[in-house]
Amino acid sequence: MKKLKFIGNPLLQSREKINMSSDKKWLTLKTTEDNEEFVVEESVAIMSNVIKNMVEDGCASSVIPVPRVKGNAMGKIIEFCKKHTEESDEKVLKEFDAEFLNLGPDALYDLMVSANFLEIKVLLDSVTTKVADMIKGKSSEEIRNILKIENDLSAEEIEESRRENCWTRQE
Amino acid sequence: MNYWDMLPEGCIAEIVSHTTPLDACRVALVSPAVRSVADSDPVWDKFLPPDYRQLIARAVDKKPIHQLLSASPSKKDLYLSLAHQPLLIDAGDMSFSLDKRTGKKCFMMGARALTILWGDNPSYWSWRSDSGSRFGKSIELISVWWFEIHGRISTSLLSGDTVYTTYLVYKPTKTLHGFEDLPLEISVGIDGEESIKRNVFVDPEGVVQRENVTRPRRMGLFHNFRAGRQNPRTRKDGWLEIELAEYYNKEGENRELQIILWEEKSGNWKSGLIIQGLEIRPMHRRLDKFWGPVQKLLMEPQIFI
């Protein structure tokens, strides 16, 4: 049985009811990597520039396939977009974002890659700022650990880099 | 799993440009692949102030900067050049540079850009060529009892949303005298509005000697502590600087910031200072974060911390 995720009115049980509901337009997004389907309001979905273009070009028929984005990331993204469509109070949104982005580096990068692919500027900016805050004020070693980058520099290369950037020690 | 391999370069550049120049240099040390992004122009263009081209265009001696620009430097090289070497602008009486850690703009008003009372009378103040001054000249206090200096700078030049600190950049000569009795009064603020007023001692040793001739040396330390932040400090260029007061510059304003130093109450004749200028640069202390509520406190006169 196909897994169907309803984002929106929890009382609605079937696709027919959704189609008959008044003024709101609904879209189905399907992540092609793991075949999860999400039913979303069009106003929420078009926070993604990619989906917005598809809708405007008339390409968005019944189900919009979304490659490269996994189901759980899609769910989180829709949750974010929904909140940002519904809420206009800056303060509330800031608090929501802080809580929402309280994730480990792996989840953050997944979100970032997906938000970049789907062209959701608000989400991309938030995640970017969050990762930037994580590395601000840290030493190169700590940054390497946070971002899980292998140290593939030789000892000489490290020394040369340090000399060129030596003001980071003194300041 | 190496996530930075997965992230598009544009994303990495966005992340780094949301940090600081100092952080970007640290990120560059992480790996060669990351380094090419962390050193890239899109990142360092964000660290340069938005009006850096206009300020460079105001340079007096076009040669060094044009030489640099004709070599098509990277934005990072341009940034580091502006951070290490102040640029003389506007008839050579003002200098512009970048605060290396933050990219915020720093300015020094040379003595010629200041209004110095009796400054045109060689019996009181004497202009001199000075290779030690970045302006090539400085002014020496011969002898004056009414000491008053005004400096003005448009806040539109300064970086927005930044707390700035102002300094007097000077050197004492062998004839330093008269400053030990009363401190210099300072006023820093927008012309016509409430300003921060303080007292500073340009000759704290003289104060100590005068008041504490018989006390052991550690009491001298107590006196220095009492004067708090207003103690002169030796700069990298060998000049002394004494901190005057702070100013918070809001984004997008165009007002005139006025810095005034004066002393005429004591009636003493004062001598023996060489002045390079007044410098204004971003504050680096942790206090920076809490500036809002603290500013009110600092508006009280004569705060000794």
Coordinates of N, CA and C in Angstrom, one line a residue, chain B residues 78-305:
Chain B
L78 N 43.0 42.2 -1.7 CA 42.7 43.6 -1.6 C 42.3 43.9 -0.1
Y79 N 41.5 43.0 0.5 CA 41.0 43.1 1.8 C 42.3 43.2 2.8
L80 N 43.2 42.3 2.6 CA 44.4 42.2 3.5 C 45.2 43.5 3.3
S81 N 45.3 44.0 2.1 CA 46.1 45.2 1.8 C 45.5 46.4 2.5
L82 N 44.2 46.5 2.5 CA 43.5 47.6 3.1 C 43.5 47.5 4.7
A83 N 43.7 46.2 5.1 CA 43.7 46.0 6.6 C 45.1 46.4 7.1
H84 N 46.2 46.1 6.3 CA 47.5 46.2 6.8 C 48.1 47.6 6.5
Q85 N 47.6 48.3 5.5 CA 48.2 49.6 5.1 C 47.1 50.6 4.9
P86 N 47.0 51.6 5.9 CA 46.0 52.6 5.8 C 46.2 53.4 4.5
L87 N 45.1 53.8 3.9 CA 45.1 54.5 2.7 C 44.8 56.0 3.0
L88 N 45.7 56.9 2.5 CA 45.5 58.3 2.7 C 44.4 58.8 1.7
I89 N 43.4 59.5 2.3 CA 42.4 60.0 1.4 C 42.2 61.5 1.6
D90 N 41.4 62.2 0.7 CA 41.0 63.6 1.0 C 42.1 64.5 1.3
A91 N 43.0 64.8 0.3 CA 44.1 65.8 0.5 C 45.1 65.2 1.5
G92 N 45.1 64.0 1.8 CA 46.1 63.4 2.7 C 46.0 63.7 4.2
D93 N 44.8 64.2 4.6 CA 44.6 64.5 6.0 C 43.8 63.5 6.7
M94 N 43.4 62.5 6.0 CA 42.5 61.5 6.7 C 43.1 60.1 6.2
S95 N 43.0 59.1 7.0 CA 43.4 57.8 6.5 C 42.2 56.8 6.7
F96 N 42.2 55.8 5.8 CA 41.1 54.8 5.8 C 41.8 53.4 5.8
S97 N 41.3 52.5 6.7 CA 41.8 51.2 6.6 C 40.6 50.3 7.1
L98 N 40.9 49.0 7.0 CA 39.9 48.0 7.5 C 40.3 47.4 8.8
D99 N 39.4 47.1 9.7 CA 39.7 46.4 10.9 C 39.8 44.9 10.4
K100 N 40.9 44.3 10.6 CA 41.2 43.0 10.0 C 40.2 41.9 10.4
R101 N 39.8 41.9 11.7 CA 39.0 40.8 12.2 C 37.6 40.9 11.6
T102 N 37.1 42.1 11.4 CA 35.6 42.2 11.1 C 35.3 42.9 9.8
G103 N 36.3 43.5 9.2 CA 36.1 44.2 7.9 C 35.4 45.6 8.0
K104 N 35.2 46.0 9.3 CA 34.6 47.3 9.5 C 35.6 48.4 9.2
K105 N 35.1 49.6 8.8 CA 36.0 50.7 8.4 C 36.6 51.4 9.6
C106 N 37.9 51.8 9.4 CA 38.5 52.5 10.5 C 39.1 53.8 9.8
F107 N 39.0 54.9 10.6 CA 39.5 56.2 10.0 C 40.4 56.9 11.1
M108 N 41.4 57.6 10.6 CA 42.2 58.5 11.5 C 42.1 59.9 10.8
M109 N 41.7 60.9 11.6 CA 41.8 62.2 11.2 C 43.1 62.8 11.6
G110 N 43.9 63.1 10.6 CA 45.2 63.7 10.9 C 45.1 65.1 11.5
A111 N 46.2 65.5 12.1 CA 46.2 66.8 12.8 C 45.7 67.9 12.0
R112 N 46.0 67.9 10.6 CA 45.5 68.9 9.7 C 44.0 68.9 9.6
A113 N 43.4 67.8 9.8 CA 41.9 67.7 9.6 C 41.2 68.1 10.9
L114 N 42.0 68.4 12.0 CA 41.3 68.8 13.2 C 41.3 70.3 13.3
T115 N 40.4 70.8 14.2 CA 40.4 72.2 14.5 C 41.1 72.4 15.9
I116 N 42.3 73.0 15.8 CA 43.1 73.1 17.1 C 43.1 74.6 17.4
L117 N 42.6 74.9 18.6 CA 42.6 76.3 19.1 C 44.0 76.8 19.2
W118 N 44.3 78.0 18.6 CA 45.6 78.6 18.6 C 46.6 77.8 17.8
G119 N 46.1 76.8 16.9 CA 46.9 76.0 16.2 C 47.8 76.7 15.1
D120 N 47.3 77.9 14.7 CA 48.1 78.6 13.7 C 49.1 79.5 14.3
N121 N 49.2 79.6 15.6 CA 50.2 80.5 16.2 C 51.4 79.6 16.6
P122 N 52.5 79.8 16.0 CA 53.7 79.0 16.2 C 54.2 79.1 17.7
S123 N 53.8 80.2 18.4 CA 54.2 80.3 19.8 C 53.5 79.2 20.6
Y124 N 52.4 78.8 20.1 CA 51.6 77.8 20.9 C 51.7 76.4 20.4
W125 N 51.5 76.3 19.1 CA 51.6 75.0 18.4 C 52.5 75.1 17.2
S126 N 53.2 74.0 16.9 CA 54.2 74.1 15.8 C 54.0 72.9 14.9
W127 N 53.8 73.2 13.6 CA 53.6 72.1 12.6 C 55.0 71.6 12.3
R128 N 55.1 70.3 12.1 CA 56.4 69.7 11.7 C 56.3 68.5 10.8
S129 N 57.3 68.4 9.9 CA 57.3 67.1 9.1 C 57.6 66.0 10.0
D130 N 57.0 64.9 9.8 CA 57.2 63.8 10.7 C 57.0 62.5 9.9
S131 N 58.2 61.9 9.7 CA 58.1 60.6 8.9 C 57.5 59.5 9.7
G132 N 57.4 59.7 11.0 CA 56.8 58.7 11.9 C 55.3 58.7 11.8
S133 N 54.7 59.8 11.3 CA 53.3 59.9 11.2 C 52.8 59.5 9.8
R134 N 51.7 58.7 9.7 CA 51.3 58.2 8.4 C 50.9 59.4 7.5
F135 N 50.7 60.6 8.1 CA 50.3 61.7 7.2 C 51.6 62.5 6.8
G136 N 52.7 62.1 7.3 CA 54.0 62.8 7.0 C 54.2 64.1 7.8
K137 N 53.2 64.4 8.6 CA 53.3 65.6 9.4 C 52.5 65.4 10.7
S138 N 52.9 66.2 11.7 CA 52.2 66.2 13.0 C 52.3 67.6 13.6
I139 N 51.6 67.8 14.7 CA 51.7 69.1 15.3 C 52.2 69.0 16.8
E140 N 53.1 69.9 17.1 CA 53.7 69.8 18.5 C 53.1 70.9 19.4
L141 N 52.7 70.6 20.6 CA 52.3 71.6 21.5 C 53.5 72.2 22.2
I142 N 53.7 73.5 21.9 CA 54.8 74.2 22.4 C 54.4 74.6 23.8
S143 N 53.4 75.4 23.9 CA 52.9 75.8 25.2 C 51.6 76.5 25.1
V144 N 50.6 76.1 25.9 CA 49.3 76.7 25.8 C 48.6 76.5 27.1
W145 N 47.7 77.5 27.5 CA 47.0 77.1 28.7 C 45.5 76.7 28.4
W146 N 45.0 77.3 27.3 CA 43.7 76.9 26.8 C 43.9 75.8 25.7
F147 N 43.7 74.6 26.1 CA 44.0 73.4 25.2 C 42.6 73.0 24.7
E148 N 42.4 73.1 23.4 CA 41.1 72.6 22.9 C 41.3 72.1 21.4
I149 N 40.8 70.9 21.2 CA 40.9 70.3 19.9 C 39.5 69.7 19.5
H150 N 39.1 70.0 18.3 CA 37.9 69.4 17.8 C 38.1 68.5 16.5
G151 N 37.5 67.4 16.5 CA 37.5 66.6 15.3 C 36.1 66.2 14.9
R152 N 35.9 66.2 13.6 CA 34.5 65.9 13.1 C 34.6 64.9 12.0
I153 N 33.7 63.9 12.0 CA 33.6 62.9 10.9 C 32.1 62.6 10.6
S154 N 31.8 62.5 9.4 CA 30.5 62.1 9.0 C 30.2 60.7 9.3
T155 N 29.1 60.4 9.9 CA 28.8 59.0 10.3 C 28.5 58.1 9.1
S156 N 28.2 58.8 7.9 CA 27.9 58.0 6.7 C 29.2 57.3 6.3
L157 N 30.4 57.7 6.7 CA 31.6 57.0 6.4 C 31.8 55.7 7.1
L158 N 31.2 55.7 8.4 CA 31.4 54.6 9.3 C 30.6 53.4 8.9
S159 N 31.0 52.2 9.4 CA 30.2 51.0 9.1 C 29.0 51.0 10.0
G160 N 27.9 50.6 9.4 CA 26.6 50.6 10.1 C 26.5 49.6 11.2
D161 N 25.6 49.8 12.2 CA 25.4 48.9 13.3 C 26.7 48.5 13.9
T162 N 27.6 49.4 14.3 CA 28.9 49.1 14.8 C 29.1 50.1 16.0
V163 N 29.7 49.5 17.0 CA 30.2 50.3 18.2 C 31.6 50.7 17.9
Y164 N 31.8 52.0 17.9 CA 33.2 52.5 17.6 C 33.8 53.1 18.9
T165 N 35.1 53.0 18.9 CA 35.9 53.7 20.0 C 36.8 54.8 19.4
T166 N 36.9 55.9 20.1 CA 37.7 57.0 19.6 C 39.0 57.1 20.4
Y167 N 40.1 57.5 19.8 CA 41.4 57.6 20.4 C 42.1 58.8 20.0
L168 N 42.9 59.4 21.0 CA 43.9 60.4 20.6 C 45.2 59.7 20.4
V169 N 45.8 59.9 19.2 CA 47.1 59.3 18.9 C 48.2 60.3 19.1
Y170 N 49.1 60.1 20.0 CA 50.1 61.2 20.3 C 51.4 60.6 20.8
K171 N 52.3 61.5 21.0 CA 53.6 61.2 21.7 C 54.0 62.3 22.7
P172 N 54.4 61.9 23.9 CA 54.9 62.9 24.7 C 56.3 63.3 24.3
T173 N 56.7 64.6 24.6 CA 58.1 64.9 24.4 C 58.8 65.1 25.8
K174 N 60.1 65.5 25.7 CA 60.8 65.6 27.0 C 60.2 66.8 27.8
T175 N 59.5 67.7 27.1 CA 59.0 68.8 27.9 C 57.5 68.6 28.3
L176 N 57.1 67.4 28.4 CA 55.7 67.1 28.8 C 55.4 67.7 30.2
H177 N 54.5 68.6 30.2 CA 54.3 69.3 31.5 C 52.9 69.9 31.5
G178 N 52.3 69.9 32.7 CA 51.0 70.6 32.9 C 49.8 69.8 32.8
F179 N 50.0 68.5 32.4 CA 48.8 67.6 32.3 C 48.6 66.8 33.5
E180 N 49.5 67.0 34.5 CA 49.4 66.1 35.6 C 48.4 66.7 36.7
D181 N 48.0 67.9 36.5 CA 47.2 68.5 37.5 C 45.7 68.2 37.3
L182 N 45.2 68.4 36.1 CA 43.8 68.1 35.8 C 43.7 67.3 34.6
P183 N 42.8 66.3 34.5 CA 42.7 65.5 33.3 C 42.1 66.4 32.1
L184 N 42.3 65.8 30.9 CA 41.6 66.4 29.7 C 40.1 66.0 29.8
E185 N 39.3 67.0 29.5 CA 37.8 66.7 29.4 C 37.5 66.2 27.9
I186 N 36.7 65.2 27.8 CA 36.4 64.6 26.5 C 34.9 64.7 26.3
S187 N 34.5 65.0 25.0 CA 33.1 64.9 24.7 C 33.0 64.2 23.3
V188 N 32.3 63.1 23.3 CA 32.1 62.4 22.0 C 30.6 62.2 21.7
G189 N 30.1 62.7 20.6 CA 28.7 62.5 20.3 C 28.3 63.3 19.1
I190 N 27.0 63.2 18.8 CA 26.5 63.8 17.6 C 26.4 65.3 17.9
D191 N 26.8 66.1 17.0 CA 26.7 67.6 17.1 C 25.3 68.0 17.4
G192 N 25.1 68.6 18.6 CA 23.7 69.1 18.9 C 22.9 68.1 19.8
E193 N 23.5 66.9 20.0 CA 22.8 66.0 20.8 C 23.6 65.6 22.1
E194 N 23.0 64.8 23.0 CA 23.7 64.5 24.2 C 24.9 63.7 23.8
S195 N 26.1 63.9 24.5 CA 27.3 63.2 24.2 C 27.8 62.6 25.4
I196 N 28.8 61.7 25.2 CA 29.5 61.0 26.3 C 30.6 61.9 26.7
K197 N 30.6 62.2 28.0 CA 31.7 63.0 28.6 C 32.6 62.2 29.5
R198 N 33.9 62.4 29.4 CA 34.8 61.7 30.3 C 36.0 62.6 30.6
N199 N 36.8 62.0 31.5 CA 38.1 62.7 31.7 C 39.2 61.7 31.4
V200 N 40.3 62.1 30.8 CA 41.4 61.2 30.5 C 42.7 61.9 30.9
F201 N 43.6 61.0 31.3 CA 44.9 61.5 31.7 C 45.9 61.1 30.7
V202 N 46.5 62.1 30.0 CA 47.5 61.8 29.0 C 48.9 61.6 29.7
D203 N 49.0 62.0 30.9 CA 50.2 61.8 31.6 C 50.0 61.2 33.0
P204 N 49.6 59.9 33.0 CA 49.2 59.3 34.3 C 50.4 59.2 35.2
E205 N 51.6 59.0 34.6 CA 52.8 58.9 35.4 C 53.1 60.2 36.2
G206 N 52.8 61.3 35.5 CA 53.0 62.6 36.1 C 52.0 62.8 37.2
V207 N 50.8 62.2 37.0 CA 49.8 62.3 38.1 C 50.3 61.5 39.3
V208 N 50.8 60.3 39.0 CA 51.2 59.4 40.1 C 52.4 60.1 40.8
Q209 N 53.3 60.6 40.1 CA 54.5 61.3 40.7 C 54.1 62.4 41.6
R210 N 53.2 63.2 41.0 CA 52.8 64.4 41.8 C 52.1 64.1 43.1
E211 N 51.2 63.1 42.9 CA 50.3 62.8 44.1 C 50.9 61.8 45.1
N212 N 51.8 61.0 44.5 CA 52.3 59.8 45.4 C 53.8 59.7 45.4
V213 N 54.4 60.8 45.7 CA 55.9 60.8 45.7 C 56.5 59.8 46.6
T214 N 55.9 59.7 47.8 CA 56.5 58.8 48.8 C 55.9 57.4 48.8
R215 N 54.8 57.2 48.0 CA 54.1 55.8 48.1 C 55.0 54.8 47.3
P216 N 54.9 53.5 47.8 CA 55.6 52.5 47.0 C 54.9 52.3 45.7
R217 N 55.7 51.6 44.8 CA 55.2 51.5 43.4 C 53.9 50.9 43.2
R218 N 53.5 49.9 44.1 CA 52.2 49.2 43.8 C 51.0 50.2 44.0
M219 N 51.2 51.2 44.7 CA 50.1 52.2 44.8 C 50.0 52.9 43.4
G220 N 51.1 53.0 42.7 CA 51.0 53.5 41.3 C 50.0 52.7 40.5
L221 N 50.1 51.4 40.7 CA 49.2 50.5 40.0 C 47.8 50.8 40.3
F222 N 47.5 51.0 41.6 CA 46.2 51.3 42.0 C 45.7 52.6 41.3
H223 N 46.6 53.6 41.1 CA 46.2 54.8 40.4 C 45.9 54.5 39.0
N224 N 46.7 53.6 38.4 CA 46.4 53.3 37.0 C 45.1 52.6 36.9
F225 N 44.8 51.7 37.8 CA 43.5 51.0 37.8 C 42.3 52.0 38.0
R226 N 42.5 52.9 38.8 CA 41.4 53.9 39.1 C 41.1 54.6 37.8
A227 N 42.2 55.0 37.0 CA 41.9 55.7 35.8 C 41.3 54.7 34.7
G228 N 41.4 53.4 35.0 CA 40.7 52.4 34.2 C 41.1 52.4 32.8
R229 N 40.1 52.4 31.9 CA 40.5 52.3 30.5 C 41.2 53.5 29.9
Q230 N 41.1 54.6 30.6 CA 41.7 55.8 30.1 C 43.2 55.9 30.3
N231 N 43.9 54.8 30.3 CA 45.4 54.8 30.4 C 46.0 54.7 29.0
P232 N 47.0 55.5 28.8 CA 47.6 55.5 27.4 C 48.2 54.1 27.2
R233 N 48.2 53.7 25.9 CA 48.7 52.4 25.5 C 49.6 52.6 24.3
T234 N 50.7 51.8 24.3 CA 51.6 52.0 23.1 C 51.1 51.2 21.9
R235 N 51.1 51.8 20.8 CA 50.6 51.2 19.6 C 51.7 50.5 18.8
K236 N 51.3 49.7 17.8 CA 52.3 49.0 17.0 C 53.2 49.9 16.3
D237 N 52.7 51.1 15.9 CA 53.5 52.1 15.2 C 54.4 53.0 16.1
G238 N 54.4 52.6 17.4 CA 55.2 53.3 18.3 C 54.6 54.5 19.0
W239 N 53.5 55.0 18.5 CA 52.8 56.1 19.1 C 52.0 55.6 20.3
L240 N 51.6 56.6 21.1 CA 50.7 56.3 22.2 C 49.3 56.6 21.8
E241 N 48.4 55.9 22.4 CA 47.0 56.3 22.1 C 46.2 56.2 23.5
I242 N 45.3 57.1 23.6 CA 44.5 57.1 24.8 C 43.0 57.0 24.4
E243 N 42.3 56.1 25.0 CA 40.9 55.9 24.6 C 40.1 57.0 25.1
L244 N 39.2 57.5 24.2 CA 38.4 58.7 24.6 C 37.0 58.2 25.0
A245 N 36.1 57.9 24.0 CA 34.8 57.4 24.4 C 34.3 56.7 23.2
E246 N 33.1 56.0 23.4 CA 32.5 55.2 22.4 C 31.4 55.9 21.7
Y247 N 31.1 55.3 20.5 CA 29.9 55.8 19.8 C 29.3 54.7 19.0
Y248 N 28.0 54.5 19.1 CA 27.3 53.4 18.4 C 26.8 54.0 17.1
N249 N 27.2 53.5 16.0 CA 26.8 54.1 14.7 C 25.7 53.2 14.1
K250 N 24.5 53.8 14.0 CA 23.3 53.1 13.4 C 23.5 53.0 11.9
E251 N 22.8 52.0 11.3 CA 22.9 51.8 9.9 C 22.2 53.0 9.1
G252 N 22.8 53.4 8.1 CA 22.1 54.4 7.2 C 22.0 55.8 7.7
E253 N 22.7 56.2 8.7 CA 22.5 57.6 9.2 C 23.6 58.5 8.6
N254 N 23.3 59.7 8.5 CA 24.3 60.7 8.0 C 24.3 61.9 8.9
R255 N 25.0 61.7 10.0 CA 25.1 62.8 11.0 C 26.6 63.2 11.1
E256 N 26.8 64.3 12.0 CA 28.2 64.6 12.2 C 28.6 64.2 13.6
L257 N 29.6 63.4 13.7 CA 30.1 63.0 15.0 C 31.2 64.0 15.4
Q258 N 31.1 64.5 16.6 CA 32.1 65.5 17.1 C 32.9 64.9 18.2
I259 N 34.2 65.1 18.2 CA 35.1 64.7 19.3 C 35.8 65.9 19.7
I260 N 35.6 66.2 21.0 CA 36.2 67.4 21.6 C 37.1 67.0 22.8
L261 N 38.3 67.6 22.8 CA 39.2 67.5 24.0 C 39.5 68.9 24.4
W262 N 39.4 69.1 25.7 CA 39.8 70.5 26.2 C 40.2 70.5 27.6
E263 N 41.0 71.4 28.0 CA 41.4 71.7 29.3 C 41.8 73.1 29.4
E264 N 41.1 73.9 30.2 CA 41.5 75.3 30.4 C 41.1 75.8 31.8
K265 N 40.6 74.8 32.6 CA 40.1 75.3 34.0 C 41.3 75.4 34.9
S266 N 42.4 74.6 34.7 CA 43.5 74.6 35.7 C 44.3 75.9 35.6
G267 N 44.2 76.6 34.4 CA 45.0 77.8 34.2 C 46.5 77.5 34.1
N268 N 46.8 76.2 34.1 CA 48.2 75.8 33.9 C 48.7 75.9 32.4
W269 N 49.9 76.2 32.3 CA 50.5 76.2 30.9 C 50.9 74.7 30.7
K270 N 50.4 74.2 29.5 CA 50.7 72.8 29.2 C 51.6 72.8 28.0
S271 N 52.5 71.7 27.9 CA 53.4 71.6 26.8 C 53.8 70.2 26.6
G272 N 54.5 69.9 25.5 CA 55.1 68.6 25.3 C 54.3 67.5 24.8
L273 N 53.4 67.8 23.9 CA 52.7 66.7 23.2 C 52.9 66.8 21.7
I274 N 53.1 65.7 21.0 CA 53.0 65.7 19.6 C 51.8 64.9 19.2
I275 N 51.0 65.5 18.3 CA 49.7 64.8 18.0 C 49.7 64.4 16.5
Q276 N 49.4 63.1 16.3 CA 49.3 62.6 15.0 C 47.9 62.7 14.5
G277 N 46.9 62.4 15.4 CA 45.5 62.6 15.0 C 44.5 61.9 15.9
L278 N 43.3 61.9 15.5 CA 42.2 61.2 16.2 C 41.8 60.0 15.4
E279 N 41.8 58.8 16.1 CA 41.4 57.6 15.4 C 40.1 57.1 15.8
I280 N 39.3 56.5 14.9 CA 38.0 55.9 15.3 C 38.0 54.5 14.6
R281 N 37.8 53.5 15.5 CA 37.8 52.1 15.0 C 36.9 51.3 15.8
P282 N 36.5 50.1 15.3 CA 35.5 49.3 16.0 C 35.9 48.8 17.3
M283 N 35.0 48.8 18.3 CA 35.3 48.3 19.6 C 35.4 46.7 19.5
H284 N 36.4 46.2 20.2 CA 36.6 44.8 20.2 C 36.2 44.0 21.5
R285 N 35.9 44.8 22.5 CA 35.6 44.1 23.7 C 34.3 43.4 23.7
R286 N 34.1 42.5 24.6 CA 32.9 41.7 24.7 C 31.7 42.5 25.0
L287 N 32.0 43.7 25.6 CA 30.9 44.6 25.9 C 30.1 45.0 24.7
D288 N 30.7 44.9 23.6 CA 30.1 45.2 22.3 C 28.7 44.6 22.2
K289 N 28.5 43.3 22.7 CA 27.3 42.6 22.5 C 26.1 43.3 23.3
F290 N 26.5 43.9 24.4 CA 25.5 44.4 25.3 C 25.4 45.9 25.2
W291 N 25.8 46.4 24.1 CA 26.0 47.9 24.0 C 24.7 48.7 24.4
G292 N 23.6 48.2 23.9 CA 22.4 48.9 24.1 C 22.2 49.3 25.5
P293 N 22.0 48.4 26.4 CA 21.7 48.8 27.8 C 22.9 49.5 28.5
V294 N 24.1 49.1 28.1 CA 25.3 49.7 28.7 C 25.5 51.1 28.3
Q295 N 25.1 51.4 27.1 CA 25.3 52.8 26.6 C 24.7 53.8 27.5
K296 N 23.5 53.5 28.0 CA 22.8 54.4 28.9 C 23.6 54.7 30.1
L297 N 24.2 53.6 30.6 CA 25.0 53.7 31.8 C 26.3 54.6 31.5
L298 N 26.8 54.4 30.3 CA 28.0 55.1 30.0 C 27.8 56.6 29.7
M299 N 26.5 57.0 29.5 CA 26.2 58.4 29.3 C 26.4 59.2 30.6
E300 N 26.5 58.5 31.7 CA 26.8 59.2 33.0 C 28.2 59.8 32.9
P301 N 28.4 61.0 33.4 CA 29.8 61.6 33.3 C 30.7 60.8 34.2
Q302 N 32.0 60.9 33.9 CA 33.1 60.4 34.7 C 32.9 59.0 35.2
I303 N 32.8 58.1 34.3 CA 32.7 56.7 34.7 C 34.1 56.2 34.8
F304 N 34.5 55.7 36.0 CA 35.8 55.0 36.1 C 35.5 53.5 36.4
I305 N 35.9 52.7 35.5 CA 35.6 51.3 35.6 C 36.8 50.5 36.2

